[in-house]
Amino acid sequence: MAQVPQRFFDALAVRTWCGLSLRALGQAREEIDAINVYPVADGDTGTNLYLTVESAVAAVEAVFAAHAVDAGEPDAEEPDAGGGPSLADAVGAMAHGALIGARGNSGTILAQLLRGMAQVLTAGGEPAHTDGPGLRLALRHAAESARQAVAHPVEGTVLTVASAAADAADDAAEGTEGGAEGDCEAVARAAYEGARAALAATPGQLPVLERAGVVDAGGHGLVTVLAALVETFTGRAPGPKPVAVPHARVAHGDEAAAGECATEEGDESGPAFEVIYLLEAEDAAVTRLRQRLDALGDSLVVVGGDGLWNVHVHVDDAGAAVEAGVEAGRPYRIRITHFGHGDAHTSAAERMPRERAQRAVVAVVPGEGLAGLYTEAGATTVLARPGEPPASGELVQAVRRAHAREVVLLPNDAELRHTAAAAAEQARTEGIRVALIPTRSAVQGIAALAVHEPERRFDEDVVAMTSAAGATRHAEVAVAERQSWTTAGICQAGDVLGLVDGDVAVIGADVTEVAATVLDRMLAAGGELVTLVLGDEAPETVTAHLEARVRGAYLAVDTVVYRGGRQGSLLLIGVE
């Protein structure tokens, strides 16, 4: 569908730019992944950039949706009419979304580039839009702030490409000081052309790129994002596309040249782990954290501010990197990836392709305890923390990680239905046979996983798992966050809610009493097995009380209890 060109950089332009960037990165992802040889040849730069922008898009769309609801409109397309979001609202959401969703080295740097732009565009009140000179200042500050976020900047990387874009934008903006119509287009086009030229020159600046015969992958991603910025103002994608492999394409599975440089110094060896986490901490503590992490490893990037940071580092001692975060503040959403098979830290002899499994199960789980349970049962898991549902790109990445010809996907949440469907469709285009079972709760996923038999024909296995999930009624006990209308009446903030099959059925003040009432209602329709998943914040006595209740009142019913960890709900209940 053709895009409507934007004259100025306003909230709607931000929304358009984010959407176009996501689409363009989706199209370029495999090509960018294929040329990823620096700082580690782990073949995921395109995927990481896509996931980072996907998080930014979700945040921007949430802002537009919130304003549409406030205005009583189904869709607030015009930011200046009907109470739509301001430029500051949109770019702030974009930057925050990218920050909390940043993946990998390049994704973390991109998040800081977007944050740097937002800092300029939100300064001095809340203007409805900015012009060419304003956009030029934003691009300049973005490049400078990203360079400052990297412990040891290296030329020939995305940092070089960002600086070149800012330099070219400076030159273009000199002739647009009068705010002439189309000046944003001129600045965006100049930034794109400057970045594209700098990208082509990266092999001459970084030996590992020249040996592999490729341009910098992160820089390629940034050029793709800047091309989307041009399209935002013109309605047409600029051409020609950046050349990813100026000399000779690096083949998948045969990246011998890629293994020659893994670290910023171009050494053949390198740290064993990538550690990423969000961190709530004060500025002074983050300064000390930078120093400590810099001594532990390399590829250190710390981005963010105002109390929230995204930390990325490559280390041999992952525990020490996390402990440093604990000393600085509160780290969460911790991701530790081992640079294993096929990356820059293994020799060519070790880099043998792993045989694909015939079938795998990929499941979204709401807590660490359930993640362990599902993993023990052989599933590949995606952790969905409270308020942080996974994006479709994360599900696609999990399907790839499962490395199987056939995949059964369990979203375990009704609200993830469309996200999971999009992920399944994407995986199918890559030649993977995917069946989506619309599980609405983790307890339905447990039931499906219990009857999973990889030796059966795929269709038979999917039918059996779907039947088991569908035969499992699900409920949860949670605490109301705000006053609201429910199917059981009005609840107040702090009330205990009992939800059966997604609808509020009980409102009360005591967790155990509400849970018992919910369980009785579910068992009134019969059942043979009760599954209880206890969250970290639930009273320890609640499961013992429910087990005793089942033993005393429902003699033919068995009970099994699991610990879910930090799962959002106090208690999950399944009856099958």
Coordinates of C-alpha atoms in Angstrom, one line a residue:
M1 CA 0.0 0.0 0.0
A2 CA 1.4 3.4 -1.0
Q3 CA 2.4 5.7 1.8
V4 CA 1.2 9.3 2.1
P5 CA 4.3 11.5 2.0
Q6 CA 4.9 13.7 5.1
R7 CA 6.0 17.3 4.8
F8 CA 7.3 17.8 8.3
F9 CA 8.6 15.5 11.0
D10 CA 5.6 15.2 13.3
A11 CA 4.0 12.4 15.3
L12 CA 2.4 10.8 12.2
A13 CA 5.8 10.9 10.4
V14 CA 7.4 9.1 13.4
R15 CA 4.7 6.4 13.1
T16 CA 5.1 6.1 9.4
W17 CA 8.9 6.0 9.7
C18 CA 8.8 3.2 12.3
G19 CA 6.4 1.1 10.3
L20 CA 8.4 1.5 7.1
S21 CA 11.7 0.7 8.9
L22 CA 10.2 -2.5 10.3
R23 CA 9.0 -3.6 6.9
A24 CA 12.3 -2.8 5.3
L25 CA 14.3 -4.5 8.0
G26 CA 12.1 -7.5 7.6
Q27 CA 12.9 -7.7 3.9
A28 CA 16.6 -7.1 4.5
R29 CA 17.0 -9.3 7.6
E30 CA 18.4 -12.4 6.0
E31 CA 20.9 -10.4 3.9
I32 CA 22.1 -8.5 6.9
D33 CA 22.4 -11.6 9.1
A34 CA 24.5 -13.2 6.3
I35 CA 27.1 -10.5 6.3
N36 CA 27.4 -10.2 10.1
V37 CA 31.1 -10.8 10.9
Y38 CA 31.8 -8.1 13.4
P39 CA 32.2 -7.8 16.4
V40 CA 31.1 -11.5 16.5
A41 CA 30.1 -13.5 13.4
D42 CA 26.9 -14.9 15.0
G43 CA 24.7 -14.1 12.1
D44 CA 21.9 -12.2 13.9
T45 CA 22.4 -8.5 13.3
G46 CA 19.5 -8.2 11.0
T47 CA 17.3 -10.2 13.3
N48 CA 18.4 -8.1 16.3
L49 CA 17.7 -4.8 14.5
Y50 CA 14.3 -6.0 13.4
L51 CA 13.3 -7.0 17.0
T52 CA 14.6 -3.6 18.3
V53 CA 12.5 -1.7 15.8
E54 CA 9.5 -4.0 16.3
S55 CA 9.5 -3.0 20.0
A56 CA 9.7 0.7 19.0
V57 CA 6.7 0.2 16.6
A58 CA 4.7 -1.4 19.4
A59 CA 5.4 1.5 21.7
V60 CA 4.4 4.1 19.1
E61 CA 1.2 2.3 18.2
A62 CA 0.3 2.1 21.8
V63 CA 0.6 5.9 22.1
F64 CA -1.7 6.4 19.1
A65 CA -4.2 3.8 20.4
A66 CA -4.3 5.5 23.8
H67 CA -5.0 8.9 22.3
A68 CA -7.6 7.4 20.0
V69 CA -9.4 5.9 23.1
D70 CA -9.2 9.2 25.0
A71 CA -10.6 11.1 22.0
G72 CA -13.4 8.5 21.6
E73 CA -12.2 7.7 18.0
P74 CA -11.3 4.3 16.5
D75 CA -8.0 5.5 15.0
A76 CA -6.3 8.8 15.6
E77 CA -4.6 9.3 12.2
E78 CA -4.1 13.0 12.5
P79 CA -1.9 13.9 15.5
D80 CA -3.0 17.6 15.5
A81 CA -6.7 16.8 15.4
G82 CA -8.9 15.1 17.9
G83 CA -6.3 15.1 20.7
G84 CA -3.7 12.9 18.9
P85 CA -0.2 12.4 20.2
S86 CA 2.4 15.2 20.0
L87 CA 5.8 14.8 18.4
A88 CA 7.3 14.5 21.8
D89 CA 4.8 11.7 22.7
A90 CA 5.7 9.8 19.5
V91 CA 9.5 10.1 19.6
G92 CA 9.6 9.4 23.3
A93 CA 7.6 6.2 22.8
M94 CA 9.8 5.3 19.9
A95 CA 13.0 5.7 21.9
H96 CA 11.6 4.0 25.0
G97 CA 10.3 1.0 23.0
A98 CA 13.7 0.6 21.3
L99 CA 15.5 0.8 24.6
I100 CA 13.5 -1.9 26.4
G101 CA 13.4 -4.1 23.3
A102 CA 17.0 -3.6 22.1
R103 CA 18.8 -6.8 21.0
G104 CA 22.5 -7.4 20.4
N105 CA 25.3 -4.9 19.8
S106 CA 23.7 -3.2 16.8
G107 CA 20.2 -3.1 18.2
T108 CA 21.5 -1.5 21.4
I109 CA 23.4 1.2 19.4
L110 CA 20.3 1.8 17.2
A111 CA 18.3 2.3 20.4
Q112 CA 20.7 5.0 21.5
L113 CA 20.6 6.6 18.1
L114 CA 16.8 6.9 18.4
R115 CA 17.1 8.1 22.0
G116 CA 19.6 10.8 20.8
M117 CA 17.1 12.0 18.2
A118 CA 14.3 12.0 20.8
Q119 CA 16.3 14.1 23.3
V120 CA 16.6 16.9 20.7
L121 CA 13.0 16.7 19.4
T122 CA 11.5 16.7 22.9
A123 CA 13.6 19.7 24.1
G124 CA 12.0 23.1 24.6
G125 CA 8.3 22.1 25.1
E126 CA 6.1 20.0 22.8
P127 CA 6.2 21.4 19.2
A128 CA 3.7 19.9 16.8
H129 CA 6.5 19.2 14.3
T130 CA 10.1 19.9 13.4
D131 CA 11.6 21.1 10.1
G132 CA 14.8 20.3 8.2
P133 CA 17.2 22.1 10.6
G134 CA 15.5 20.4 13.5
L135 CA 15.9 17.0 11.9
R136 CA 19.5 17.8 11.2
L137 CA 20.2 18.6 14.8
A138 CA 18.5 15.4 15.9
L139 CA 20.6 13.3 13.5
R140 CA 23.8 15.0 14.8
H141 CA 23.0 14.4 18.4
A142 CA 22.0 10.8 17.7
A143 CA 25.4 10.1 16.1
E144 CA 27.3 11.7 19.0
S145 CA 25.3 10.0 21.8
A146 CA 25.7 6.6 20.2
R147 CA 29.4 7.1 19.9
Q148 CA 29.6 8.1 23.6
A149 CA 27.6 4.9 24.6
V150 CA 30.2 2.6 23.1
A151 CA 33.2 2.0 25.4
H152 CA 35.7 1.7 22.6
P153 CA 34.4 3.1 19.3
V154 CA 35.7 1.4 16.2
E155 CA 35.7 3.0 12.7
G156 CA 34.1 1.0 9.8
T157 CA 31.0 0.2 11.9
V158 CA 27.5 1.6 12.4
L159 CA 29.1 4.5 14.3
T160 CA 31.0 5.6 11.2
V161 CA 27.9 5.3 9.1
A162 CA 25.8 7.4 11.6
S163 CA 28.5 10.1 11.8
A164 CA 28.6 10.3 8.0
A165 CA 24.8 10.6 7.8
A166 CA 24.9 13.5 10.3
D167 CA 27.7 15.2 8.4
A168 CA 25.7 15.0 5.1
A169 CA 22.6 16.2 6.9
D170 CA 24.5 19.2 8.2
D171 CA 25.5 20.2 4.6
A172 CA 21.9 19.8 3.4
A173 CA 20.4 21.8 6.2
E174 CA 22.5 24.9 5.5
G175 CA 20.3 25.7 2.6
T176 CA 17.0 25.1 4.4
E177 CA 17.2 27.5 7.3
G178 CA 14.1 29.3 6.1
G179 CA 11.9 26.2 6.7
A180 CA 11.2 25.8 3.0
E181 CA 8.7 23.2 2.0
G182 CA 10.4 19.9 1.5
D183 CA 13.4 20.7 3.7
C184 CA 12.9 17.5 5.8
E185 CA 13.0 15.5 2.6
A186 CA 16.3 17.2 1.6
V187 CA 17.9 16.5 5.0
A188 CA 16.7 12.9 5.1
R189 CA 17.9 12.2 1.6
A190 CA 21.3 13.7 2.2
A191 CA 21.6 11.6 5.4
Y192 CA 20.8 8.5 3.5
E193 CA 23.2 9.2 0.7
G194 CA 26.0 10.1 3.2
A195 CA 25.3 6.9 5.1
R196 CA 25.2 4.8 2.0
A197 CA 28.6 6.1 0.8
A198 CA 30.1 5.5 4.2
L199 CA 28.8 2.0 4.3
A200 CA 30.4 1.2 1.0
A201 CA 33.7 2.4 2.5
T202 CA 33.6 0.3 5.6
P203 CA 35.6 -2.7 4.2
G204 CA 38.6 -0.3 3.8
Q205 CA 38.3 0.7 7.5
L206 CA 37.9 -2.6 9.2
P207 CA 40.2 -5.5 8.0
V208 CA 37.8 -8.2 9.1
L209 CA 35.2 -6.8 6.7
E210 CA 37.7 -6.6 3.8
R211 CA 38.8 -10.2 4.4
A212 CA 35.2 -11.4 4.4
G213 CA 34.3 -9.2 1.4
V214 CA 31.3 -7.6 3.1
V215 CA 30.2 -4.2 4.4
D216 CA 29.4 -3.7 8.1
A217 CA 26.1 -5.4 9.0
G218 CA 25.0 -2.8 11.6
G219 CA 25.8 0.0 9.1
H220 CA 23.7 -1.8 6.5
G221 CA 20.8 -1.8 9.0
L222 CA 21.1 1.9 9.7
V223 CA 21.1 2.7 5.9
T224 CA 18.0 0.6 5.7
V225 CA 16.3 2.7 8.5
L226 CA 17.4 6.0 6.8
A227 CA 16.0 4.8 3.5
A228 CA 12.7 4.4 5.3
L229 CA 13.0 8.0 6.6
V230 CA 13.4 9.2 3.0
E231 CA 10.3 7.2 2.0
T232 CA 8.4 8.8 4.9
F233 CA 8.8 12.2 3.2
T234 CA 8.6 11.2 -0.4
G235 CA 6.3 8.2 -0.5
R236 CA 9.0 6.2 -2.5
A237 CA 11.9 4.1 -1.3
P238 CA 15.2 5.6 -2.5
G239 CA 17.4 3.6 -4.8
P240 CA 19.6 1.8 -5.5
K241 CA 19.8 -0.5 -2.5
P242 CA 23.0 -0.5 -0.5
V243 CA 25.5 -3.1 -1.7
A244 CA 25.9 -5.7 1.1
V245 CA 28.7 -7.7 -0.5
P246 CA 31.0 -5.5 -2.6
H247 CA 33.5 -8.2 -3.3
A248 CA 32.3 -11.7 -2.7
R249 CA 29.3 -13.0 -0.8
V250 CA 30.0 -14.9 2.4
A251 CA 28.2 -18.2 2.2
H252 CA 26.0 -19.4 5.0
G253 CA 27.8 -22.1 7.0
D254 CA 31.2 -21.3 5.4
E255 CA 32.3 -18.0 7.0
A256 CA 36.0 -18.9 7.3
A257 CA 37.0 -15.3 7.0
A258 CA 34.4 -14.3 9.6
G259 CA 36.3 -16.3 12.2
E260 CA 39.4 -14.3 11.8
C261 CA 38.1 -11.4 13.9
A262 CA 35.8 -11.7 16.9
T263 CA 36.8 -8.8 19.1
E264 CA 37.4 -5.1 18.8
E265 CA 41.1 -5.7 18.5
G266 CA 40.6 -8.3 15.7
D267 CA 41.8 -11.2 17.8
E268 CA 40.8 -14.8 16.8
S269 CA 39.6 -15.6 20.3
G270 CA 37.0 -13.7 22.3
P271 CA 34.6 -13.8 25.2
A272 CA 32.3 -16.8 25.4
F273 CA 29.0 -15.0 26.4
E274 CA 26.9 -12.1 25.3
V275 CA 25.1 -10.6 28.4
I276 CA 22.2 -8.1 28.0
Y277 CA 19.9 -6.7 30.6
L278 CA 17.8 -3.7 31.4
L279 CA 18.9 -1.8 34.5
E280 CA 17.2 0.6 36.8
A281 CA 20.1 2.7 38.3
E282 CA 21.4 6.2 39.0
D283 CA 23.9 7.9 36.7
A284 CA 26.7 7.6 39.1
A285 CA 26.2 3.9 39.6
V286 CA 26.2 3.4 35.8
T287 CA 29.5 5.2 35.5
R288 CA 31.1 2.7 37.9
L289 CA 29.3 -0.1 36.1
R290 CA 30.9 0.9 32.8
Q291 CA 34.4 0.7 34.3
R292 CA 33.8 -2.7 35.9
L293 CA 32.3 -4.2 32.7
D294 CA 35.0 -2.8 30.5
A295 CA 37.5 -4.7 32.6
L296 CA 35.5 -7.9 32.3
G297 CA 35.1 -8.1 28.5
D298 CA 34.6 -6.2 25.3
S299 CA 31.8 -4.9 22.9
L300 CA 30.5 -2.9 25.9
V301 CA 27.5 -0.6 25.0
V302 CA 25.5 1.1 27.8
V303 CA 22.6 3.1 26.5
G304 CA 19.6 5.0 28.1
G305 CA 19.3 7.4 30.9
D306 CA 16.8 8.9 33.4
G307 CA 17.1 5.9 35.6
L308 CA 16.6 3.2 32.9
W309 CA 19.5 1.6 30.9
N310 CA 20.2 -1.2 28.5
V311 CA 23.5 -2.9 29.1
H312 CA 25.3 -5.1 26.5
V313 CA 28.7 -6.7 26.9
H314 CA 30.7 -9.8 25.7
V315 CA 32.4 -11.6 28.6
D316 CA 33.8 -14.9 29.7
D317 CA 32.2 -14.6 33.2
A318 CA 28.5 -14.0 32.6
G319 CA 27.8 -14.2 36.4
A320 CA 30.2 -11.4 37.2
A321 CA 28.6 -9.2 34.5
V322 CA 25.1 -9.7 36.1
E323 CA 26.5 -9.2 39.6
A324 CA 28.0 -5.9 38.5
G325 CA 24.5 -4.9 37.5
V326 CA 23.1 -6.0 40.8
E327 CA 25.6 -3.8 42.6
A328 CA 24.7 -0.8 40.3
G329 CA 20.9 -1.1 40.7
R330 CA 18.1 -3.6 39.6
P331 CA 18.9 -5.6 36.5
Y332 CA 16.0 -7.5 34.8
R333 CA 15.1 -9.1 31.5
I334 CA 18.5 -10.7 31.7
R335 CA 19.6 -12.5 28.5
I336 CA 22.8 -14.6 28.4
T337 CA 23.8 -16.1 25.1
H338 CA 26.7 -18.5 24.7
F339 CA 28.7 -17.9 21.5
G340 CA 28.6 -21.5 20.5
H341 CA 28.3 -23.5 17.3
G342 CA 29.2 -21.7 14.2
D343 CA 30.2 -18.3 15.6
A344 CA 33.4 -16.5 15.4
H345 CA 34.9 -18.2 18.4
T346 CA 34.9 -21.7 16.9
S347 CA 37.3 -23.0 14.4
A348 CA 36.3 -24.0 10.9
A349 CA 36.7 -27.7 11.8
E350 CA 34.2 -27.2 14.7
R351 CA 31.7 -25.2 12.6
M352 CA 29.8 -28.3 11.3
P353 CA 26.1 -27.7 10.7
R354 CA 23.8 -29.3 13.3
E355 CA 21.3 -31.8 12.0
R356 CA 17.7 -30.5 12.0
A357 CA 15.3 -32.4 14.4
Q358 CA 12.2 -33.7 12.8
R359 CA 9.8 -32.0 15.3
A360 CA 9.9 -29.5 18.1
V361 CA 7.6 -27.6 20.4
V362 CA 8.0 -23.8 20.9
A363 CA 6.0 -22.3 23.8
V364 CA 5.5 -18.9 25.4
V365 CA 5.6 -19.2 29.2
P366 CA 4.8 -16.5 31.8
G367 CA 7.5 -17.3 34.4
E368 CA 10.9 -18.8 35.0
G369 CA 9.5 -21.8 36.9
L370 CA 7.3 -22.8 34.0
A371 CA 10.1 -22.1 31.6
G372 CA 12.1 -24.8 33.4
L373 CA 9.2 -27.2 33.4
Y374 CA 8.6 -26.8 29.7
T375 CA 12.3 -27.0 28.9
E376 CA 12.6 -30.3 30.8
A377 CA 9.7 -31.6 28.7
G378 CA 11.7 -30.8 25.6
A379 CA 10.1 -27.5 24.5
T380 CA 12.0 -24.4 23.3
T381 CA 10.6 -21.5 25.5
V382 CA 10.0 -17.8 25.1
L383 CA 9.7 -16.0 28.4
A384 CA 6.8 -13.5 28.7
R385 CA 7.3 -11.4 31.7
P386 CA 4.4 -9.3 33.2
G387 CA 3.6 -6.4 30.9
E388 CA 6.3 -7.5 28.4
P389 CA 4.6 -9.8 25.8
P390 CA 7.0 -11.2 23.2
A391 CA 7.0 -9.7 19.7
S392 CA 6.4 -11.9 16.6
G393 CA 10.1 -11.6 15.7
E394 CA 11.0 -13.2 19.1
L395 CA 8.7 -16.1 18.3
V396 CA 10.2 -16.5 14.9
Q397 CA 13.7 -16.5 16.4
A398 CA 12.6 -19.2 18.9
V399 CA 11.3 -21.3 16.0
R400 CA 14.6 -21.0 14.2
R401 CA 16.4 -21.9 17.5
A402 CA 14.4 -25.1 17.8
H403 CA 16.1 -26.1 14.5
A404 CA 13.4 -28.5 13.4
R405 CA 11.5 -29.3 10.2
E406 CA 8.2 -29.3 12.0
V407 CA 7.2 -27.0 14.9
V408 CA 4.2 -26.9 17.1
L409 CA 3.7 -23.4 18.5
L410 CA 1.9 -22.8 21.8
P411 CA 1.2 -19.1 22.5
N412 CA -0.4 -19.8 25.9
D413 CA -2.2 -16.4 25.9
A414 CA -5.3 -15.4 23.9
E415 CA -3.9 -11.9 23.3
L416 CA -0.8 -13.5 21.6
R417 CA -3.0 -15.2 18.9
H418 CA -2.3 -12.7 16.1
T419 CA 1.4 -12.3 17.1
A420 CA 1.8 -16.1 17.0
A421 CA 0.0 -16.4 13.7
A422 CA 2.3 -13.8 12.2
A423 CA 5.3 -15.7 13.5
A424 CA 4.0 -19.0 12.1
E425 CA 3.5 -17.4 8.7
Q426 CA 7.0 -16.0 8.6
A427 CA 8.5 -19.3 9.6
R428 CA 6.5 -21.1 6.9
T429 CA 8.1 -18.8 4.3
E430 CA 11.5 -20.2 5.5
G431 CA 10.4 -23.8 4.8
I432 CA 9.5 -24.8 8.3
R433 CA 6.2 -26.6 8.8
V434 CA 4.4 -24.9 11.7
A435 CA 1.2 -25.7 13.4
L436 CA -0.3 -23.1 15.8
I437 CA -2.4 -24.5 18.6
P438 CA -4.4 -21.6 20.1
T439 CA -3.6 -22.3 23.8
R440 CA -5.0 -19.5 26.0
S441 CA -3.1 -20.3 29.2
A442 CA 0.1 -22.0 30.2
V443 CA -1.9 -24.8 31.9
Q444 CA -3.5 -25.6 28.5
G445 CA 0.1 -25.7 27.1
I446 CA 1.1 -28.2 29.9
A447 CA -1.8 -30.5 28.9
A448 CA -0.9 -30.3 25.2
L449 CA 2.8 -31.0 26.0
A450 CA 1.8 -34.0 28.1
V451 CA 0.4 -35.9 25.1
H452 CA 3.1 -34.7 22.6
E453 CA 4.6 -37.7 20.8
P454 CA 7.3 -36.8 18.1
E455 CA 7.1 -40.3 16.7
R456 CA 3.5 -39.8 15.5
R457 CA 2.6 -38.3 12.2
F458 CA 2.7 -34.5 12.4
D459 CA -1.1 -34.1 11.8
E460 CA -2.0 -36.7 14.4
D461 CA 0.3 -35.2 17.0
V462 CA -1.2 -31.7 16.4
V463 CA -4.7 -33.1 16.7
A464 CA -3.9 -34.9 20.0
M465 CA -2.3 -31.8 21.5
T466 CA -5.1 -29.5 20.3
S467 CA -7.7 -31.9 21.8
A468 CA -5.8 -32.0 25.2
A469 CA -5.5 -28.2 25.3
G470 CA -9.2 -27.7 24.4
A471 CA -10.3 -30.2 27.1
T472 CA -8.5 -28.2 29.8
R473 CA -10.5 -25.4 31.4
H474 CA -8.3 -22.6 32.7
A475 CA -8.5 -20.0 35.4
E476 CA -6.2 -17.5 37.2
V477 CA -6.2 -15.5 40.4
A478 CA -4.8 -12.0 40.1
V479 CA -4.9 -8.6 41.8
A480 CA -6.8 -5.7 40.2
E481 CA -4.5 -2.8 39.2
R482 CA -7.3 -0.2 38.9
Q483 CA -11.0 0.3 39.3
S484 CA -12.8 -1.3 36.4
W485 CA -16.1 -2.8 35.2
T486 CA -16.0 -6.6 35.0
T487 CA -18.5 -9.4 34.2
A488 CA -18.8 -10.0 37.9
G489 CA -19.3 -6.3 38.8
I490 CA -17.1 -3.3 39.6
C491 CA -13.7 -4.1 41.1
Q492 CA -11.4 -1.7 43.0
A493 CA -7.6 -1.5 42.8
G494 CA -6.2 -4.2 45.1
D495 CA -9.2 -6.5 44.9
V496 CA -8.5 -10.2 44.3
L497 CA -10.0 -11.4 41.0
G498 CA -10.8 -14.9 40.0
L499 CA -11.0 -15.3 36.2
V500 CA -12.4 -18.4 34.5
D501 CA -11.7 -18.9 30.8
G502 CA -10.6 -15.3 30.6
D503 CA -13.7 -13.7 32.2
V504 CA -13.8 -12.3 35.8
A505 CA -16.1 -14.7 37.8
V506 CA -15.2 -13.8 41.4
I507 CA -14.2 -10.6 43.2
G508 CA -13.0 -10.8 46.7
A509 CA -10.4 -9.7 49.3
D510 CA -8.7 -13.0 50.2
V511 CA -6.6 -14.9 47.8
T512 CA -7.3 -18.3 49.2
E513 CA -11.0 -17.8 49.4
V514 CA -11.2 -16.5 45.8
A515 CA -9.1 -19.4 44.6
A516 CA -11.3 -22.0 46.4
T517 CA -14.5 -20.4 44.9
V518 CA -13.0 -20.5 41.4
L519 CA -11.8 -24.1 41.8
D520 CA -15.3 -25.2 43.1
R521 CA -17.0 -23.6 40.1
M522 CA -14.6 -25.3 37.7
L523 CA -14.9 -28.8 39.3
A524 CA -18.7 -28.5 39.3
A525 CA -18.6 -29.4 35.6
G526 CA -16.4 -32.4 36.4
G527 CA -12.7 -33.1 36.1
E528 CA -10.0 -35.7 36.7
L529 CA -6.8 -33.6 37.2
V530 CA -6.2 -30.2 38.8
T531 CA -3.0 -28.3 37.9
L532 CA -2.0 -25.4 40.2
V533 CA 0.9 -23.0 39.2
L534 CA 1.9 -20.8 42.1
G535 CA 3.3 -17.4 41.5
D536 CA 6.0 -15.8 43.6
E537 CA 3.7 -13.3 45.2
A538 CA 1.0 -15.8 46.2
P539 CA 0.6 -16.9 49.8
E540 CA 2.5 -20.2 50.4
T541 CA -0.5 -21.7 52.1
V542 CA -2.9 -21.4 49.2
T543 CA -1.9 -24.5 47.3
A544 CA -2.0 -26.7 50.5
H545 CA -5.5 -25.4 51.2
L546 CA -6.7 -26.2 47.7
E547 CA -5.1 -29.6 47.7
A548 CA -6.8 -30.4 50.9
R549 CA -10.1 -29.1 49.5
V550 CA -9.8 -31.4 46.4
R551 CA -8.9 -34.4 48.6
G552 CA -11.9 -33.8 50.9
A553 CA -14.6 -32.9 48.4
Y554 CA -13.5 -34.5 45.1
L555 CA -12.3 -38.0 45.8
A556 CA -11.6 -39.0 42.2
V557 CA -9.6 -35.9 41.3
D558 CA -5.8 -35.7 41.4
T559 CA -3.8 -32.5 42.0
V560 CA -0.4 -31.5 40.7
V561 CA 1.4 -28.3 41.8
Y562 CA 4.2 -26.3 40.1
R563 CA 6.0 -23.1 41.0
G564 CA 5.8 -20.6 38.2
G565 CA 8.0 -17.9 39.6
R566 CA 7.4 -14.2 38.6
Q567 CA 4.4 -15.0 36.3
G568 CA 2.1 -12.0 36.8
S569 CA -0.8 -14.0 38.2
L570 CA -0.9 -15.1 41.8
L571 CA -2.2 -18.5 40.7
L572 CA -2.9 -20.4 37.5
I573 CA -5.5 -23.2 37.6
G574 CA -6.2 -25.9 35.1
V575 CA -8.9 -28.6 35.2
E576 CA -8.9 -31.5 32.7

